[in-house]
Structure formats: C-alpha cells, structure tokens
C-alpha cells in the first residue's frame, strides 16, 4: 500500500497526530467526548487513576481508568468542523501505522460517547433529564463532503425539507442513526430517546434573535411541529450528526447523551446545571463499566 503523504497525514516533530498531539498508546478504545476543555477534568475527577494528560488548542485529552476500565476523555470544542478533526485523528491513531504511514490491515473499532448539554424543543421533555440521541439530523453539511453515505435516511430528510420549506441556500439536512446497541443500553437505564438536531451555530441557526434578523423566524416552530413516522425532533445541539456520521464511515460505534438544561418551548433553564451534568457523567461512567464491548 502506498504511504499517505505528509500533506494528508500530518504528524508533529515527535510523531504525534497533528491537532490532538496524541500518540496511539495514549488513547483508549472507549472515548468520551465533551465540548469544553474544563469538562474533561469534571469527568476524570471520578477516575481511579490518570496515566496521561495532553492539551493542545481546544483539544484536551486525559486517559486513565475508572473501576478498572480504561477510558479516554477528550474535549472537541464546539461544532462539527471540530468533530471532523477529532474523529479522523483518533481513527488514524487506531487504524493507521504512523511510522509507515499505511492503513493497518486489522481494523480497530472505537466507541465514542458524547456527554453534552442540550436544549429541548418539545414541552414534555423535563429540565435536568437525560436524553440519548437515537438519530441526528444535521444542518451542518459535513457528511456531504464524504462518499459512501448510503446509510443516511434520505426519506426522513426530504420530508423535513418539505415541511420546513428549507432554503436552497442552506446545506441540505442529513439524517443518521447512532449505534443501536449503545442507544438501547442507555434507554434501558431510563434515558429518554429522541431525534437531535445538530445546528451550525448557537444564535441564528438555533432561532435566537439578539440584534440580527433571521432568515426563517419560524424555524424552531417548524422543528417543533415536524413528525416523520411517529418521530419528533426533540432537542438542539452542535456535534451529534458529525459524530454519528463519521463513526459509521470509519467503522466505529457512537452514542450521544444530552443533559437537558434548557427548554426552548417553555423558555425555562435549569436551576442546577452543574449538578445535572455531574449526574450524567457518573451514570455514564458506571454504564460504560458494565457495557460488555
């Protein structure tokens, strides 16, 4: 196999992957992603031990053990553009020989678990509840830059575009599912199940109006009223579609877990956001220890 050129697989001076600054031995096969670098330690404070800490740009990584299970926690920053960097580089650590710059013959499957915050758009979703994303509908366009995306639910996205009268000037929405086994694991432990909308921004794209007018001031109402085969869009955030799409393309498992801190339909916000996030972290860690794969 022809080696990948330095312009495509970029390594640092000491052989670590370019943006994350990690080497293969610094990464576990089960990886928790968080948006905020400060939240990495919120997770690893529960660890029994930490074997390494690497921090470059917005990407902070710690690997250690929790109740005997080796885990990596990494901050991605906000948005699917960062997810494109993180998942591709973590996959490279697992499935490319960095010395020969060739793809390994034996594929290593990784498990990605997003622990994040989110806003509900349906009145019946309580504040401080936990929601697992069965599917994500991405408004970001990331997956359209890759081939072999036959797994996308085209009928769902076409129905959504028709319902919302989606502007031709925006990226075409795409719909992708999480890993069935992981989703079922968290649903069986009391997590709500939903369809998550992944937005390209926090203000205008999520219908927030400060000083700028919106292209479609009714978009959130359209998201709220949309239904496809008994499924509603339940919540908004900014990473899940990229995680799910790239995980499928790269042959990995992924699940997105959402702490519901806001309800956009009722205008309410959690009174104890840190407690809610901490509770989600502990519950997730314990479930990952019990998870067989």
CSV table of C-alpha atoms in Angstrom, one decimal:
chain,number,residue,atom,x,y,z
A,1,UNK,CA,0.0,0.0,0.0
A,2,UNK,CA,1.3,3.4,-0.9
A,3,UNK,CA,2.1,5.5,2.1
A,4,UNK,CA,0.0,8.5,2.9
A,5,UNK,CA,1.9,11.7,2.0
A,6,UNK,CA,2.9,14.2,4.8
A,7,UNK,CA,0.4,16.8,3.5
A,8,UNK,CA,-2.5,14.4,4.1
A,9,UNK,CA,-1.4,12.6,7.3
A,10,UNK,CA,0.3,15.4,9.3
A,11,UNK,CA,2.4,14.5,12.2
A,12,UNK,CA,4.2,16.6,14.8
A,13,UNK,CA,8.0,16.6,15.3
A,14,UNK,CA,7.8,13.7,17.8
A,15,UNK,CA,5.4,11.6,15.9
A,16,UNK,CA,2.1,12.6,17.4
A,17,UNK,CA,-1.0,13.3,15.4
A,18,UNK,CA,-1.2,17.0,14.3
A,19,UNK,CA,-4.1,18.7,16.1
A,20,UNK,CA,-4.6,16.4,19.0
A,21,UNK,CA,-0.9,15.9,19.7
A,22,UNK,CA,-1.5,12.3,20.7
A,23,UNK,CA,0.3,9.1,20.1
A,24,UNK,CA,-1.5,5.7,19.8
A,25,UNK,CA,-0.6,4.4,23.2
A,26,UNK,CA,-2.1,7.5,24.8
A,27,UNK,CA,-5.6,6.6,23.6
A,28,UNK,CA,-8.1,4.0,24.9
A,29,UNK,CA,-10.6,2.3,22.6
A,30,UNK,CA,-13.6,3.8,24.6
A,31,UNK,CA,-13.6,7.6,24.2
A,32,UNK,CA,-15.8,10.1,25.9
A,33,UNK,CA,-16.1,13.4,24.1
A,34,UNK,CA,-17.1,16.7,25.8
A,35,UNK,CA,-17.2,20.2,24.3
A,36,UNK,CA,-15.5,22.2,27.0
A,37,UNK,CA,-11.8,21.5,27.9
A,38,UNK,CA,-12.7,22.3,31.5
A,39,UNK,CA,-15.3,19.5,31.5
A,40,UNK,CA,-12.6,16.9,30.8
A,41,UNK,CA,-11.4,17.1,34.5
A,42,UNK,CA,-15.1,17.0,35.6
A,43,UNK,CA,-15.2,13.5,34.1
A,44,UNK,CA,-11.7,12.3,35.1
A,45,UNK,CA,-12.1,13.6,38.7
A,46,UNK,CA,-14.0,10.3,39.2
A,47,UNK,CA,-11.2,8.2,37.7
A,48,UNK,CA,-9.2,5.8,39.9
A,49,UNK,CA,-6.0,6.9,38.1
A,50,UNK,CA,-4.9,9.1,35.2
A,51,UNK,CA,-2.0,8.0,33.1
A,52,UNK,CA,-1.6,10.9,30.7
A,53,UNK,CA,-2.8,14.5,30.0
A,54,UNK,CA,-2.2,16.3,26.7
A,55,UNK,CA,-3.6,19.7,25.9
A,56,UNK,CA,-3.2,21.4,22.5
A,57,UNK,CA,-5.5,24.2,21.3
A,58,UNK,CA,-9.1,23.4,22.4
A,59,UNK,CA,-8.3,19.7,22.4
A,60,UNK,CA,-7.6,18.5,26.0
A,61,UNK,CA,-7.2,14.7,26.5
A,62,UNK,CA,-6.8,12.6,29.6
A,63,UNK,CA,-6.6,8.8,29.6
A,64,UNK,CA,-7.0,6.7,32.8
A,65,UNK,CA,-9.1,4.1,34.4
A,66,UNK,CA,-12.5,4.1,36.1
A,67,UNK,CA,-13.4,1.0,38.1
A,68,UNK,CA,-10.8,-1.0,36.1
A,69,UNK,CA,-12.0,0.2,32.7
A,70,UNK,CA,-9.5,2.2,30.6
A,71,UNK,CA,-11.1,5.3,29.1
A,72,UNK,CA,-10.0,8.4,27.2
A,73,UNK,CA,-11.8,11.8,27.7
A,74,UNK,CA,-11.2,14.5,25.1
A,75,UNK,CA,-12.6,17.9,24.5
A,76,UNK,CA,-13.7,18.7,21.0
A,77,UNK,CA,-14.7,22.3,21.2
A,78,UNK,CA,-18.0,23.3,19.6
A,79,UNK,CA,-19.3,22.3,16.2
A,80,UNK,CA,-19.0,19.5,13.6
A,81,UNK,CA,-15.9,21.2,12.0
A,82,UNK,CA,-14.0,20.2,15.1
A,83,UNK,CA,-15.6,16.8,15.2
A,84,UNK,CA,-14.2,16.2,11.7
A,85,UNK,CA,-10.7,16.8,13.1
A,86,UNK,CA,-11.2,14.8,16.3
A,87,UNK,CA,-12.7,11.6,14.9
A,88,UNK,CA,-10.4,11.4,11.9
A,89,UNK,CA,-7.3,11.9,14.0
A,90,UNK,CA,-8.4,9.4,16.7
A,91,UNK,CA,-9.2,6.9,14.0
A,92,UNK,CA,-5.8,7.5,12.5
A,93,UNK,CA,-4.2,6.7,15.8
A,94,UNK,CA,-6.1,3.4,15.9
A,95,UNK,CA,-6.0,2.3,12.3
A,96,UNK,CA,-3.0,3.9,10.6
A,97,UNK,CA,0.6,2.9,11.2
A,98,UNK,CA,2.1,6.3,11.8
A,99,UNK,CA,5.6,5.1,11.2
A,100,UNK,CA,5.0,3.6,7.7
A,101,UNK,CA,2.0,5.9,7.0
A,102,UNK,CA,-0.1,3.0,5.8
A,103,UNK,CA,-3.5,1.8,6.8
A,104,UNK,CA,-3.5,-1.2,9.1
A,105,UNK,CA,-4.8,-4.5,7.8
A,106,UNK,CA,-6.7,-5.2,11.0
A,107,UNK,CA,-9.4,-2.6,11.9
A,108,UNK,CA,-9.7,-1.5,15.5
A,109,UNK,CA,-13.3,-0.5,16.4
A,110,UNK,CA,-13.6,2.5,18.8
A,111,UNK,CA,-16.5,3.5,20.9
A,112,UNK,CA,-17.4,7.2,21.1
A,113,UNK,CA,-19.7,8.5,23.8
A,114,UNK,CA,-20.6,12.2,23.7
A,115,UNK,CA,-21.6,13.7,27.1
A,116,UNK,CA,-23.0,17.1,26.3
A,117,UNK,CA,-25.6,19.7,27.1
A,118,UNK,CA,-28.7,20.4,25.0
A,119,UNK,CA,-31.9,22.4,24.7
A,120,UNK,CA,-35.3,20.6,24.3
A,121,UNK,CA,-37.8,21.9,21.8
A,122,UNK,CA,-40.8,19.8,23.0
A,123,UNK,CA,-42.7,21.0,26.1
A,124,UNK,CA,-42.9,17.5,27.5
A,125,UNK,CA,-39.1,17.0,27.9
A,126,UNK,CA,-38.3,17.9,31.5
A,127,UNK,CA,-35.4,20.1,32.5
A,128,UNK,CA,-32.4,18.1,34.0
A,129,UNK,CA,-33.5,15.0,32.2
A,130,UNK,CA,-31.1,12.8,30.2
A,131,UNK,CA,-31.8,12.1,26.5
A,132,UNK,CA,-30.0,9.7,24.2
A,133,UNK,CA,-30.0,10.6,20.5
A,134,UNK,CA,-31.4,7.7,18.5
A,135,UNK,CA,-30.9,9.8,15.4
A,136,UNK,CA,-29.4,13.1,14.5
A,137,UNK,CA,-30.5,15.5,11.7
A,138,UNK,CA,-27.5,17.5,10.7
A,139,UNK,CA,-27.8,21.1,9.3
A,140,UNK,CA,-24.0,21.3,9.1
A,141,UNK,CA,-23.3,19.7,5.7
A,142,UNK,CA,-20.2,17.8,6.9
A,143,UNK,CA,-21.3,14.4,5.7
A,144,UNK,CA,-21.9,15.7,2.2
A,145,UNK,CA,-18.1,16.0,1.8
A,146,UNK,CA,-17.7,12.2,2.1
A,147,UNK,CA,-18.6,9.3,-0.1
A,148,UNK,CA,-20.3,6.0,0.8
A,149,UNK,CA,-23.1,7.6,2.8
A,150,UNK,CA,-25.9,5.2,1.7
A,151,UNK,CA,-26.8,4.8,5.4
A,152,UNK,CA,-28.3,8.3,5.5
A,153,UNK,CA,-32.1,8.3,5.8
A,154,UNK,CA,-32.9,10.3,2.7
A,155,UNK,CA,-36.7,9.9,3.1
A,156,UNK,CA,-36.6,11.5,6.5
A,157,UNK,CA,-34.5,14.4,5.3
A,158,UNK,CA,-36.7,15.0,2.3
A,159,UNK,CA,-39.8,15.1,4.4
A,160,UNK,CA,-38.2,17.6,6.8
A,161,UNK,CA,-37.1,19.9,3.9
A,162,UNK,CA,-40.6,19.9,2.6
A,163,UNK,CA,-42.2,20.6,6.0
A,164,UNK,CA,-39.9,23.5,6.7
A,165,UNK,CA,-39.7,24.9,3.2
A,166,UNK,CA,-35.9,24.6,3.6
A,167,UNK,CA,-33.9,27.3,1.9
A,168,UNK,CA,-31.8,26.2,-1.1
A,169,UNK,CA,-29.1,28.5,0.2
A,170,UNK,CA,-28.5,26.3,3.3
A,171,UNK,CA,-26.8,23.0,3.5
A,172,UNK,CA,-29.1,20.1,2.8
A,173,UNK,CA,-30.1,18.3,6.1
A,174,UNK,CA,-29.0,14.7,6.5
A,175,UNK,CA,-30.2,12.1,9.0
A,176,UNK,CA,-28.0,9.5,10.6
A,177,UNK,CA,-28.6,7.0,13.4
A,178,UNK,CA,-26.5,6.2,16.5
A,179,UNK,CA,-25.3,2.7,17.4
A,180,UNK,CA,-28.4,0.6,18.2
A,181,UNK,CA,-26.7,-1.4,21.0
A,182,UNK,CA,-25.4,1.7,22.7
A,183,UNK,CA,-28.7,3.6,22.3
A,184,UNK,CA,-30.6,0.6,23.8
A,185,UNK,CA,-28.2,0.4,26.7
A,186,UNK,CA,-29.0,3.9,27.8
A,187,UNK,CA,-32.7,3.8,27.1
A,188,UNK,CA,-32.9,0.7,29.3
A,189,UNK,CA,-31.5,2.8,32.1
A,190,UNK,CA,-34.2,5.4,32.0
A,191,UNK,CA,-32.8,7.8,29.3
A,192,UNK,CA,-35.4,9.5,27.1
A,193,UNK,CA,-34.9,8.7,23.4
A,194,UNK,CA,-35.1,11.3,20.7
A,195,UNK,CA,-34.1,12.8,17.4
A,196,UNK,CA,-31.4,15.5,17.9
A,197,UNK,CA,-31.0,18.5,15.5
A,198,UNK,CA,-27.3,19.4,15.1
A,199,UNK,CA,-27.0,23.1,14.3
A,200,UNK,CA,-24.2,25.1,12.7
A,201,UNK,CA,-24.4,27.9,15.3
A,202,UNK,CA,-25.8,28.8,18.7
A,203,UNK,CA,-27.7,32.1,17.8
A,204,UNK,CA,-29.3,32.5,14.4
A,205,UNK,CA,-29.2,28.8,13.5
A,206,UNK,CA,-30.9,27.9,16.7
A,207,UNK,CA,-33.5,30.7,16.3
A,208,UNK,CA,-32.0,33.1,18.9
A,209,UNK,CA,-32.5,36.7,17.9
A,210,UNK,CA,-30.4,39.4,19.6
A,211,UNK,CA,-29.6,42.2,17.1
A,212,UNK,CA,-29.7,40.3,13.8
A,213,UNK,CA,-32.8,39.3,11.9
A,214,UNK,CA,-33.4,35.6,11.0
A,215,UNK,CA,-33.8,34.1,7.5
A,216,UNK,CA,-36.6,32.0,8.9
A,217,UNK,CA,-38.0,33.2,12.3
A,218,UNK,CA,-40.4,30.3,12.4
A,219,UNK,CA,-37.8,27.6,12.1
A,220,UNK,CA,-38.0,26.4,15.7
A,221,UNK,CA,-41.8,26.2,15.5
A,222,UNK,CA,-41.4,24.1,12.3
A,223,UNK,CA,-38.9,21.8,14.1
A,224,UNK,CA,-41.3,21.5,17.0
A,225,UNK,CA,-44.2,20.5,14.7
A,226,UNK,CA,-42.4,18.2,12.4
A,227,UNK,CA,-43.2,14.5,12.6
A,228,UNK,CA,-42.0,11.6,10.5
A,229,UNK,CA,-43.2,8.0,11.1
A,230,UNK,CA,-44.1,8.9,14.7
A,231,UNK,CA,-40.7,10.6,15.4
A,232,UNK,CA,-40.4,14.2,16.5
A,233,UNK,CA,-37.3,16.3,16.7
A,234,UNK,CA,-36.6,16.6,20.4
A,235,UNK,CA,-33.6,18.8,21.1
A,236,UNK,CA,-30.9,21.0,19.7
A,237,UNK,CA,-27.1,20.9,20.0
A,238,UNK,CA,-24.0,21.2,17.7
A,239,UNK,CA,-22.0,17.9,17.4
A,240,UNK,CA,-24.1,14.7,17.2
A,241,UNK,CA,-24.6,14.4,13.5
A,242,UNK,CA,-20.9,14.7,12.8
A,243,UNK,CA,-20.1,12.1,15.4
A,244,UNK,CA,-22.7,9.7,14.2
A,245,UNK,CA,-21.8,10.1,10.5
A,246,UNK,CA,-18.1,9.8,10.8
A,247,UNK,CA,-18.3,6.9,13.3
A,248,UNK,CA,-20.3,5.0,10.7
A,249,UNK,CA,-18.0,5.9,7.9
A,250,UNK,CA,-14.9,4.9,9.9
A,251,UNK,CA,-16.4,1.6,11.3
A,252,UNK,CA,-16.9,2.7,14.9
A,253,UNK,CA,-19.7,2.9,17.5
A,254,UNK,CA,-21.1,6.1,18.7
A,255,UNK,CA,-23.8,7.4,21.1
A,256,UNK,CA,-24.7,11.0,22.1
A,257,UNK,CA,-26.0,11.7,25.6
A,258,UNK,CA,-27.7,15.0,26.3
A,259,UNK,CA,-28.2,16.8,29.6
A,260,UNK,CA,-31.4,18.8,29.0
A,261,UNK,CA,-30.5,22.2,30.6
A,262,UNK,CA,-33.0,24.4,28.6
A,263,UNK,CA,-36.5,24.0,27.2
A,264,UNK,CA,-36.8,26.4,24.3
A,265,UNK,CA,-40.6,25.7,24.0
A,266,UNK,CA,-41.3,26.8,27.6
A,267,UNK,CA,-38.4,29.3,27.9
A,268,UNK,CA,-37.0,27.6,31.1
A,269,UNK,CA,-33.4,26.9,32.1
A,270,UNK,CA,-32.0,24.5,34.7
A,271,UNK,CA,-31.5,25.9,38.2
A,272,UNK,CA,-28.8,23.3,38.9
A,273,UNK,CA,-26.9,22.7,35.6
A,274,UNK,CA,-23.6,21.6,37.1
A,275,UNK,CA,-25.4,19.0,39.3
A,276,UNK,CA,-27.3,17.7,36.3
A,277,UNK,CA,-24.1,17.4,34.2
A,278,UNK,CA,-22.3,15.7,37.1
A,279,UNK,CA,-25.1,13.2,37.5
A,280,UNK,CA,-25.0,12.4,33.8
A,281,UNK,CA,-21.2,11.9,34.0
A,282,UNK,CA,-21.4,9.4,36.9
A,283,UNK,CA,-24.3,7.5,35.4
A,284,UNK,CA,-22.5,7.3,32.0
A,285,UNK,CA,-19.2,6.1,33.6
A,286,UNK,CA,-21.0,3.3,35.5
A,287,UNK,CA,-22.9,2.1,32.4
A,288,UNK,CA,-19.7,2.1,30.4
A,289,UNK,CA,-18.0,-0.1,33.0
A,290,UNK,CA,-21.0,-2.6,32.8
A,291,UNK,CA,-21.1,-2.4,28.9
A,292,UNK,CA,-19.6,-5.6,27.5
A,293,UNK,CA,-17.9,-4.2,24.4
